[in-house]
Every structure is written in C-alpha cells, then in structure tokens.
C-alpha cells in the first residue's frame, strides 16, 4: 500500500495538470527503508511529449547524488498519462527499475486540450513493478503527515 | 588506486548488496569486463549482445554521461568515479 500525505498527493496532481497535454514526471524521495514519501521533486520531462517521458541524464545524476547524500531513495516515481488510463504501459514496465518504489500513474485523459475545468477528474493509482510483473496497490491519503524532523518521537502506526 | 563504480539498487543482486565496487581498465569497456569477472552477470545488464550500452542504463564517468564521450570506448583512469543509473523513462 502507498501511504501519502494530502499535500504531496495534491502536488503530483497539480504537476500533471500543469504539464498536460505533455506527460509530467517526478519523484518523491524518502529516507532509505522508511517507505515514507517525504520530499516532492518534480522533474523536467526531457522528451516534452504527450506520449513519452524521460528524465534528462544530467538531472538524473544530480537527483541521485542528492538523494545519496541525504540517505534517501525514490519512494515514489510518478508520471502522467494524458490520453490513456492510469496504468503502466509496456514501455513503462520495460524501463521500471526500482523494485522498492511505488510507481504512481496519474491520468488527465478527461481533460482534452484544456485542464482545470470543473469536473475534470484525475485518476491516481499506484503500482509495484518488479521483474516486469505489475501489481496494483491501494493508495491511502493521510491528511497530515508529520514528516521525519524528529523521527524518534513520531509514531505512524 | 582503482576506479570506484557506484551500483544502482537493481544491480546490487550481483554485488552482494554493495553500493560500490572497484575495478580497473583503460576504457569503460575494459572496466566493465573487470567488474564482470568479479561480479558475474553484471555486464549482461549493461551491455547488449551487439556490444553497445543498453538504452535502459545511464553511465557516467565523473560527471559526464558516456553517451557523449565515446560510450564503452570512453577512457578511464585510477581515481575516476563511475556511476551507473537506470534511466527513468516511459510512455503511454
């Protein structure tokens, strides 16, 4: 199950709306081993495409260096589909290489050429992709998530 | 001195869980062969049957993506730092 706070959930949806009709992409990093998505990092889609996304190779190196320095891992890897459902495509599966990550798919397919209109829903789904096998998981949105500033005093469960 | 290679999570099954390994070689290709002799199977995950780098991985020597510096022919030397990262990409 993916447990994510409301602010981060909203930020992912907002990014997908903003980049529509191109695909939006990014990461939510968290402390290694915590499974807590804490640090929202929107990335540039270097492909700037409605059908493909790709982190720029220099951005990718900086992102991983930064996460390494903070002992973080990519807890969530997200991207949007702007004309199709929020499920990993064959291409998504072939590239997926973080077996520990939650792959979040957001679909803005109801939005047509404009986004932000009343009633344009956004699908938000989460998957594990391990060795090419996809399994969907539940998403729990928690209203406020006390992020790990003082982890020894915060009890999550 | 040797060349340090940073290994991404997905390839750590080949390195006993280690995040970095060390090897030697005058080119990236020779370095990959040396790493593969210590950690069998890793070359297969990086290099295609045709002898090219897989498009699913990015390899950097220091800060340079080797796609722009000669790929497997990129020169490396002791003290360099090599980073392997899976590409993050996809599409509908």
mmCIF file of N, CA and C in Angstrom, chain B:
data_model
loop_
_atom_site.group_PDB
_atom_site.id
_atom_site.type_symbol
_atom_site.label_atom_id
_atom_site.label_comp_id
_atom_site.label_asym_id
_atom_site.label_seq_id
_atom_site.Cartn_x
_atom_site.Cartn_y
_atom_site.Cartn_z
ATOM 1 N N UNK B 1 45.298 2.549 -5.922
ATOM 2 C CA UNK B 1 44.184 3.302 -6.505
ATOM 3 C C UNK B 1 43.422 2.414 -7.486
ATOM 4 N N UNK B 2 42.152 2.672 -7.558
ATOM 5 C CA UNK B 2 41.320 1.930 -8.503
ATOM 6 C C UNK B 2 40.205 2.871 -8.945
ATOM 7 N N UNK B 3 39.317 2.330 -9.749
ATOM 8 C CA UNK B 3 38.184 3.119 -10.204
ATOM 9 C C UNK B 3 36.951 2.661 -9.427
ATOM 10 N N UNK B 4 36.314 3.606 -8.779
ATOM 11 C CA UNK B 4 35.127 3.276 -7.996
ATOM 12 C C UNK B 4 33.892 3.305 -8.904
ATOM 13 N N UNK B 5 33.072 2.278 -8.773
ATOM 14 C CA UNK B 5 31.852 2.197 -9.582
ATOM 15 C C UNK B 5 30.652 2.141 -8.646
ATOM 16 N N UNK B 6 29.743 3.099 -8.802
ATOM 17 C CA UNK B 6 28.522 3.100 -7.984
ATOM 18 C C UNK B 6 27.444 2.279 -8.678
ATOM 19 N N UNK B 7 26.880 1.362 -7.902
ATOM 20 C CA UNK B 7 25.944 0.370 -8.439
ATOM 21 C C UNK B 7 24.518 0.734 -8.006
ATOM 22 N N UNK B 8 23.573 0.777 -8.943
ATOM 23 C CA UNK B 8 22.187 1.090 -8.551
ATOM 24 C C UNK B 8 21.517 -0.110 -7.876
ATOM 25 N N UNK B 9 20.481 0.164 -7.122
ATOM 26 C CA UNK B 9 19.756 -0.868 -6.358
ATOM 27 C C UNK B 9 19.499 -2.124 -7.182
ATOM 28 N N UNK B 10 19.010 -1.907 -8.402
ATOM 29 C CA UNK B 10 18.568 -3.044 -9.207
ATOM 30 C C UNK B 10 19.705 -3.998 -9.579
ATOM 31 N N UNK B 11 20.952 -3.521 -9.539
ATOM 32 C CA UNK B 11 22.081 -4.386 -9.904
ATOM 33 C C UNK B 11 22.842 -4.907 -8.685
ATOM 34 N N UNK B 12 22.375 -4.544 -7.505
ATOM 35 C CA UNK B 12 23.132 -4.946 -6.303
ATOM 36 C C UNK B 12 22.988 -6.425 -5.990
ATOM 37 N N UNK B 13 22.049 -7.096 -6.667
ATOM 38 C CA UNK B 13 21.985 -8.556 -6.506
ATOM 39 C C UNK B 13 23.275 -9.189 -7.017
ATOM 40 N N UNK B 14 23.959 -8.492 -7.943
ATOM 41 C CA UNK B 14 25.215 -9.029 -8.494
ATOM 42 C C UNK B 14 26.420 -8.695 -7.619
ATOM 43 N N UNK B 15 26.262 -7.764 -6.686
ATOM 44 C CA UNK B 15 27.428 -7.295 -5.924
ATOM 45 C C UNK B 15 27.277 -7.603 -4.431
ATOM 46 N N UNK B 16 26.442 -8.581 -4.129
ATOM 47 C CA UNK B 16 26.236 -8.938 -2.729
ATOM 48 C C UNK B 16 25.651 -7.789 -1.922
ATOM 49 N N UNK B 17 24.897 -6.920 -2.582
ATOM 50 C CA UNK B 17 24.256 -5.809 -1.888
ATOM 51 C C UNK B 17 25.117 -4.562 -1.789
ATOM 52 N N UNK B 18 26.361 -4.640 -2.265
ATOM 53 C CA UNK B 18 27.247 -3.477 -2.136
ATOM 54 C C UNK B 18 26.841 -2.345 -3.077
ATOM 55 N N UNK B 19 26.930 -1.122 -2.552
ATOM 56 C CA UNK B 19 26.587 0.057 -3.342
ATOM 57 C C UNK B 19 27.720 0.493 -4.248
ATOM 58 N N UNK B 20 28.935 0.154 -3.883
ATOM 59 C CA UNK B 20 30.067 0.495 -4.753
ATOM 60 C C UNK B 20 30.978 -0.720 -4.878
ATOM 61 N N UNK B 21 31.619 -0.820 -6.044
ATOM 62 C CA UNK B 21 32.647 -1.839 -6.250
ATOM 63 C C UNK B 21 33.842 -1.127 -6.883
ATOM 64 N N UNK B 22 34.965 -1.839 -6.940
ATOM 65 C CA UNK B 22 36.141 -1.229 -7.549
ATOM 66 C C UNK B 22 36.656 -2.116 -8.661
ATOM 67 N N UNK B 23 37.242 -1.481 -9.657
ATOM 68 C CA UNK B 23 37.806 -2.243 -10.762
ATOM 69 C C UNK B 23 38.877 -1.430 -11.441
ATOM 70 N N UNK B 24 39.391 -1.991 -12.559
ATOM 71 C CA UNK B 24 40.411 -1.268 -13.294
ATOM 72 C C UNK B 24 40.230 -1.516 -14.781
ATOM 73 N N UNK B 25 40.891 -0.692 -15.563
ATOM 74 C CA UNK B 25 40.798 -0.794 -17.016
ATOM 75 C C UNK B 25 41.114 0.563 -17.615
ATOM 76 N N UNK B 26 41.505 0.539 -18.900
ATOM 77 C CA UNK B 26 41.860 1.797 -19.554
ATOM 78 C C UNK B 26 40.645 2.448 -20.215
ATOM 79 N N UNK B 27 39.647 1.617 -20.484
ATOM 80 C CA UNK B 27 38.410 2.158 -21.064
ATOM 81 C C UNK B 27 37.237 1.663 -20.224
ATOM 82 N N UNK B 28 36.100 2.289 -20.442
ATOM 83 C CA UNK B 28 34.903 1.847 -19.727
ATOM 84 C C UNK B 28 34.596 0.386 -20.043
ATOM 85 N N UNK B 29 34.781 -0.007 -21.315
ATOM 86 C CA UNK B 29 34.524 -1.395 -21.704
ATOM 87 C C UNK B 29 35.408 -2.369 -20.932
ATOM 88 N N UNK B 30 36.700 -2.034 -20.809
ATOM 89 C CA UNK B 30 37.627 -2.896 -20.066
ATOM 90 C C UNK B 30 37.261 -2.933 -18.579
ATOM 91 N N UNK B 31 36.832 -1.786 -18.068
ATOM 92 C CA UNK B 31 36.410 -1.724 -16.661
ATOM 93 C C UNK B 31 35.191 -2.626 -16.425
ATOM 94 N N UNK B 32 34.235 -2.567 -17.350
ATOM 95 C CA UNK B 32 33.041 -3.406 -17.213
ATOM 96 C C UNK B 32 33.435 -4.881 -17.244
ATOM 97 N N UNK B 33 34.373 -5.260 -18.129
ATOM 98 C CA UNK B 33 34.843 -6.653 -18.167
ATOM 99 C C UNK B 33 35.465 -7.049 -16.830
ATOM 100 N N UNK B 34 36.264 -6.150 -16.271
ATOM 101 C CA UNK B 34 36.916 -6.446 -14.993
ATOM 102 C C UNK B 34 35.882 -6.597 -13.865
ATOM 103 N N UNK B 35 34.907 -5.689 -13.840
ATOM 104 C CA UNK B 35 33.847 -5.780 -12.819
ATOM 105 C C UNK B 35 33.059 -7.082 -12.996
ATOM 106 N N UNK B 36 32.813 -7.442 -14.249
ATOM 107 C CA UNK B 36 32.042 -8.652 -14.519
ATOM 108 C C UNK B 36 32.793 -9.910 -14.079
ATOM 109 N N UNK B 37 34.140 -9.870 -14.143
ATOM 110 C CA UNK B 37 34.902 -11.042 -13.705
ATOM 111 C C UNK B 37 34.801 -11.216 -12.186
ATOM 112 N N UNK B 38 34.584 -10.101 -11.482
ATOM 113 C CA UNK B 38 34.414 -10.186 -10.020
ATOM 114 C C UNK B 38 32.957 -10.414 -9.627
ATOM 115 N N UNK B 39 32.054 -9.908 -10.465
ATOM 116 C CA UNK B 39 30.619 -9.964 -10.158
ATOM 117 C C UNK B 39 29.884 -10.454 -11.399
ATOM 118 N N UNK B 40 29.955 -11.753 -11.646
ATOM 119 C CA UNK B 40 29.442 -12.289 -12.908
ATOM 120 C C UNK B 40 27.971 -11.917 -13.148
ATOM 121 N N UNK B 41 27.699 -11.573 -14.386
ATOM 122 C CA UNK B 41 26.324 -11.256 -14.766
ATOM 123 C C UNK B 41 26.072 -9.779 -14.929
ATOM 124 N N UNK B 42 26.944 -8.964 -14.365
ATOM 125 C CA UNK B 42 26.653 -7.526 -14.364
ATOM 126 C C UNK B 42 26.818 -6.947 -15.780
ATOM 127 N N UNK B 43 27.760 -7.478 -16.539
ATOM 128 C CA UNK B 43 27.985 -6.954 -17.887
ATOM 129 C C UNK B 43 26.737 -7.116 -18.759
ATOM 130 N N UNK B 44 26.113 -8.270 -18.588
ATOM 131 C CA UNK B 44 24.891 -8.573 -19.331
ATOM 132 C C UNK B 44 23.784 -7.549 -19.115
ATOM 133 N N UNK B 45 23.800 -6.948 -17.935
ATOM 134 C CA UNK B 45 22.762 -5.967 -17.589
ATOM 135 C C UNK B 45 23.095 -4.590 -18.142
ATOM 136 N N UNK B 46 24.342 -4.415 -18.570
ATOM 137 C CA UNK B 46 24.790 -3.094 -19.038
ATOM 138 C C UNK B 46 25.004 -3.041 -20.541
ATOM 139 N N UNK B 47 25.418 -4.165 -21.100
ATOM 140 C CA UNK B 47 25.877 -4.180 -22.495
ATOM 141 C C UNK B 47 25.030 -5.176 -23.287
ATOM 142 N N UNK B 48 24.611 -4.770 -24.476
ATOM 143 C CA UNK B 48 23.786 -5.642 -25.321
ATOM 144 C C UNK B 48 24.655 -6.706 -26.003
ATOM 145 N N UNK B 49 23.998 -7.665 -26.643
ATOM 146 C CA UNK B 49 24.728 -8.699 -27.391
ATOM 147 C C UNK B 49 25.570 -8.088 -28.501
ATOM 148 N N UNK B 50 25.116 -6.927 -28.991
ATOM 149 C CA UNK B 50 25.880 -6.251 -30.063
ATOM 150 C C UNK B 50 27.044 -5.439 -29.499
ATOM 151 N N UNK B 51 27.214 -5.450 -28.174
ATOM 152 C CA UNK B 51 28.349 -4.749 -27.583
ATOM 153 C C UNK B 51 28.111 -3.264 -27.356
ATOM 154 N N UNK B 52 26.818 -2.870 -27.295
ATOM 155 C CA UNK B 52 26.524 -1.465 -27.007
ATOM 156 C C UNK B 52 25.883 -1.352 -25.623
ATOM 157 N N UNK B 53 25.965 -0.159 -25.054
ATOM 158 C CA UNK B 53 25.301 0.055 -23.762
ATOM 159 C C UNK B 53 23.789 -0.035 -23.935
ATOM 160 N N UNK B 54 23.120 -0.707 -22.994
ATOM 161 C CA UNK B 54 21.655 -0.761 -23.015
ATOM 162 C C UNK B 54 21.079 0.651 -22.913
ATOM 163 N N UNK B 55 19.969 0.880 -23.603
ATOM 164 C CA UNK B 55 19.365 2.212 -23.509
ATOM 165 C C UNK B 55 18.686 2.425 -22.157
ATOM 166 N N UNK B 56 18.502 1.341 -21.393
ATOM 167 C CA UNK B 56 17.845 1.476 -20.094
ATOM 168 C C UNK B 56 18.786 1.970 -19.000
ATOM 169 N N UNK B 57 20.078 2.020 -19.298
ATOM 170 C CA UNK B 57 21.004 2.476 -18.260
ATOM 171 C C UNK B 57 21.777 3.708 -18.720
ATOM 172 N N UNK B 58 22.065 4.553 -17.764
ATOM 173 C CA UNK B 58 22.945 5.692 -17.995
ATOM 174 C C UNK B 58 24.240 5.423 -17.237
ATOM 175 N N UNK B 59 25.368 5.669 -17.886
ATOM 176 C CA UNK B 59 26.655 5.502 -17.221
ATOM 177 C C UNK B 59 27.398 6.834 -17.310
ATOM 178 N N UNK B 60 27.951 7.237 -16.179
ATOM 179 C CA UNK B 60 28.667 8.500 -16.103
ATOM 180 C C UNK B 60 30.100 8.238 -15.649
ATOM 181 N N UNK B 61 31.053 8.894 -16.308
ATOM 182 C CA UNK B 61 32.422 8.909 -15.787
ATOM 183 C C UNK B 61 32.607 10.291 -15.185
ATOM 184 N N UNK B 62 32.841 10.303 -13.867
ATOM 185 C CA UNK B 62 32.791 11.553 -13.107
ATOM 186 C C UNK B 62 31.424 12.195 -13.375
ATOM 187 N N UNK B 63 31.338 13.345 -14.021
ATOM 188 C CA UNK B 63 30.017 13.939 -14.218
ATOM 189 C C UNK B 63 29.495 13.802 -15.638
ATOM 190 N N UNK B 64 30.243 13.110 -16.483
ATOM 191 C CA UNK B 64 29.901 13.087 -17.910
ATOM 192 C C UNK B 64 29.144 11.819 -18.286
ATOM 193 N N UNK B 65 28.003 11.993 -18.926
ATOM 194 C CA UNK B 65 27.273 10.864 -19.494
ATOM 195 C C UNK B 65 28.118 10.307 -20.642
ATOM 196 N N UNK B 66 28.446 9.019 -20.578
ATOM 197 C CA UNK B 66 29.377 8.461 -21.567
ATOM 198 C C UNK B 66 28.782 8.404 -22.976
ATOM 199 N N UNK B 67 27.474 8.607 -23.091
ATOM 200 C CA UNK B 67 26.897 8.679 -24.447
ATOM 201 C C UNK B 67 27.559 9.785 -25.264
ATOM 202 N N UNK B 68 28.045 10.798 -24.554
ATOM 203 C CA UNK B 68 28.636 11.940 -25.248
ATOM 204 C C UNK B 68 30.163 11.881 -25.273
ATOM 205 N N UNK B 69 30.740 10.821 -24.721
ATOM 206 C CA UNK B 69 32.206 10.780 -24.640
ATOM 207 C C UNK B 69 32.784 9.497 -25.230
ATOM 208 N N UNK B 70 31.992 8.781 -26.028
ATOM 209 C CA UNK B 70 32.540 7.581 -26.662
ATOM 210 C C UNK B 70 32.011 6.272 -26.104
ATOM 211 N N UNK B 71 30.969 6.342 -25.297
ATOM 212 C CA UNK B 71 30.318 5.140 -24.754
ATOM 213 C C UNK B 71 31.355 4.201 -24.121
ATOM 214 N N UNK B 72 31.367 2.930 -24.541
ATOM 215 C CA UNK B 72 32.269 1.964 -23.900
ATOM 216 C C UNK B 72 33.735 2.242 -24.206
ATOM 217 N N UNK B 73 34.001 3.073 -25.227
ATOM 218 C CA UNK B 73 35.390 3.434 -25.539
ATOM 219 C C UNK B 73 35.906 4.603 -24.702
ATOM 220 N N UNK B 74 35.058 5.158 -23.853
ATOM 221 C CA UNK B 74 35.473 6.280 -23.020
ATOM 222 C C UNK B 74 36.698 5.889 -22.171
ATOM 223 N N UNK B 75 37.715 6.736 -22.190
ATOM 224 C CA UNK B 75 38.923 6.458 -21.402
ATOM 225 C C UNK B 75 38.633 6.665 -19.913
ATOM 226 N N UNK B 76 39.142 5.770 -19.097
ATOM 227 C CA UNK B 76 39.026 5.923 -17.641
ATOM 228 C C UNK B 76 40.401 5.706 -17.028
ATOM 229 N N UNK B 77 40.573 6.239 -15.820
ATOM 230 C CA UNK B 77 41.865 6.078 -15.143
ATOM 231 C C UNK B 77 41.640 5.980 -13.635
ATOM 232 N N UNK B 78 42.680 5.533 -12.950
ATOM 233 C CA UNK B 78 42.606 5.414 -11.499
ATOM 234 C C UNK B 78 42.134 6.723 -10.887
ATOM 235 N N UNK B 79 41.258 6.616 -9.918
ATOM 236 C CA UNK B 79 40.758 7.811 -9.251
ATOM 237 C C UNK B 79 39.456 8.317 -9.844
ATOM 238 N N UNK B 80 39.120 7.861 -11.060
ATOM 239 C CA UNK B 80 37.828 8.254 -11.629
ATOM 240 C C UNK B 80 36.694 7.611 -10.829
ATOM 241 N N UNK B 81 35.551 8.220 -10.961
ATOM 242 C CA UNK B 81 34.373 7.667 -10.314
ATOM 243 C C UNK B 81 33.320 7.412 -11.394
ATOM 244 N N UNK B 82 32.863 6.172 -11.460
ATOM 245 C CA UNK B 82 31.868 5.787 -12.460
ATOM 246 C C UNK B 82 30.536 5.560 -11.751
ATOM 247 N N UNK B 83 29.482 6.120 -12.300
ATOM 248 C CA UNK B 83 28.151 5.955 -11.715
ATOM 249 C C UNK B 83 27.232 5.300 -12.737
ATOM 250 N N UNK B 84 26.555 4.266 -12.319
ATOM 251 C CA UNK B 84 25.563 3.609 -13.182
ATOM 252 C C UNK B 84 24.185 3.928 -12.617
ATOM 253 N N UNK B 85 23.293 4.408 -13.454
ATOM 254 C CA UNK B 85 21.932 4.688 -13.014
ATOM 255 C C UNK B 85 20.945 4.158 -14.039
ATOM 256 N N UNK B 86 19.857 3.558 -13.576
ATOM 257 C CA UNK B 86 18.820 3.179 -14.533
ATOM 258 C C UNK B 86 18.140 4.430 -15.072
ATOM 259 N N UNK B 87 17.890 4.465 -16.362
ATOM 260 C CA UNK B 87 17.138 5.578 -16.934
ATOM 261 C C UNK B 87 15.748 5.604 -16.306
ATOM 262 N N UNK B 88 15.231 6.797 -16.060
ATOM 263 C CA UNK B 88 13.844 6.904 -15.602
ATOM 264 C C UNK B 88 13.054 7.466 -16.773
ATOM 265 N N UNK B 89 12.251 6.595 -17.363
ATOM 266 C CA UNK B 89 11.540 6.961 -18.583
ATOM 267 C C UNK B 89 10.354 6.029 -18.763
ATOM 268 N N UNK B 90 9.514 6.369 -19.719
ATOM 269 C CA UNK B 90 8.365 5.532 -20.022
ATOM 270 C C UNK B 90 7.468 6.278 -20.972
ATOM 271 N N UNK B 91 6.289 5.755 -21.132
ATOM 272 C CA UNK B 91 5.359 6.433 -22.029
ATOM 273 C C UNK B 91 4.102 5.621 -22.184
ATOM 274 N N UNK B 92 3.062 6.279 -22.648
ATOM 275 C CA UNK B 92 1.766 5.599 -22.699
ATOM 276 C C UNK B 92 1.739 4.615 -23.874
#
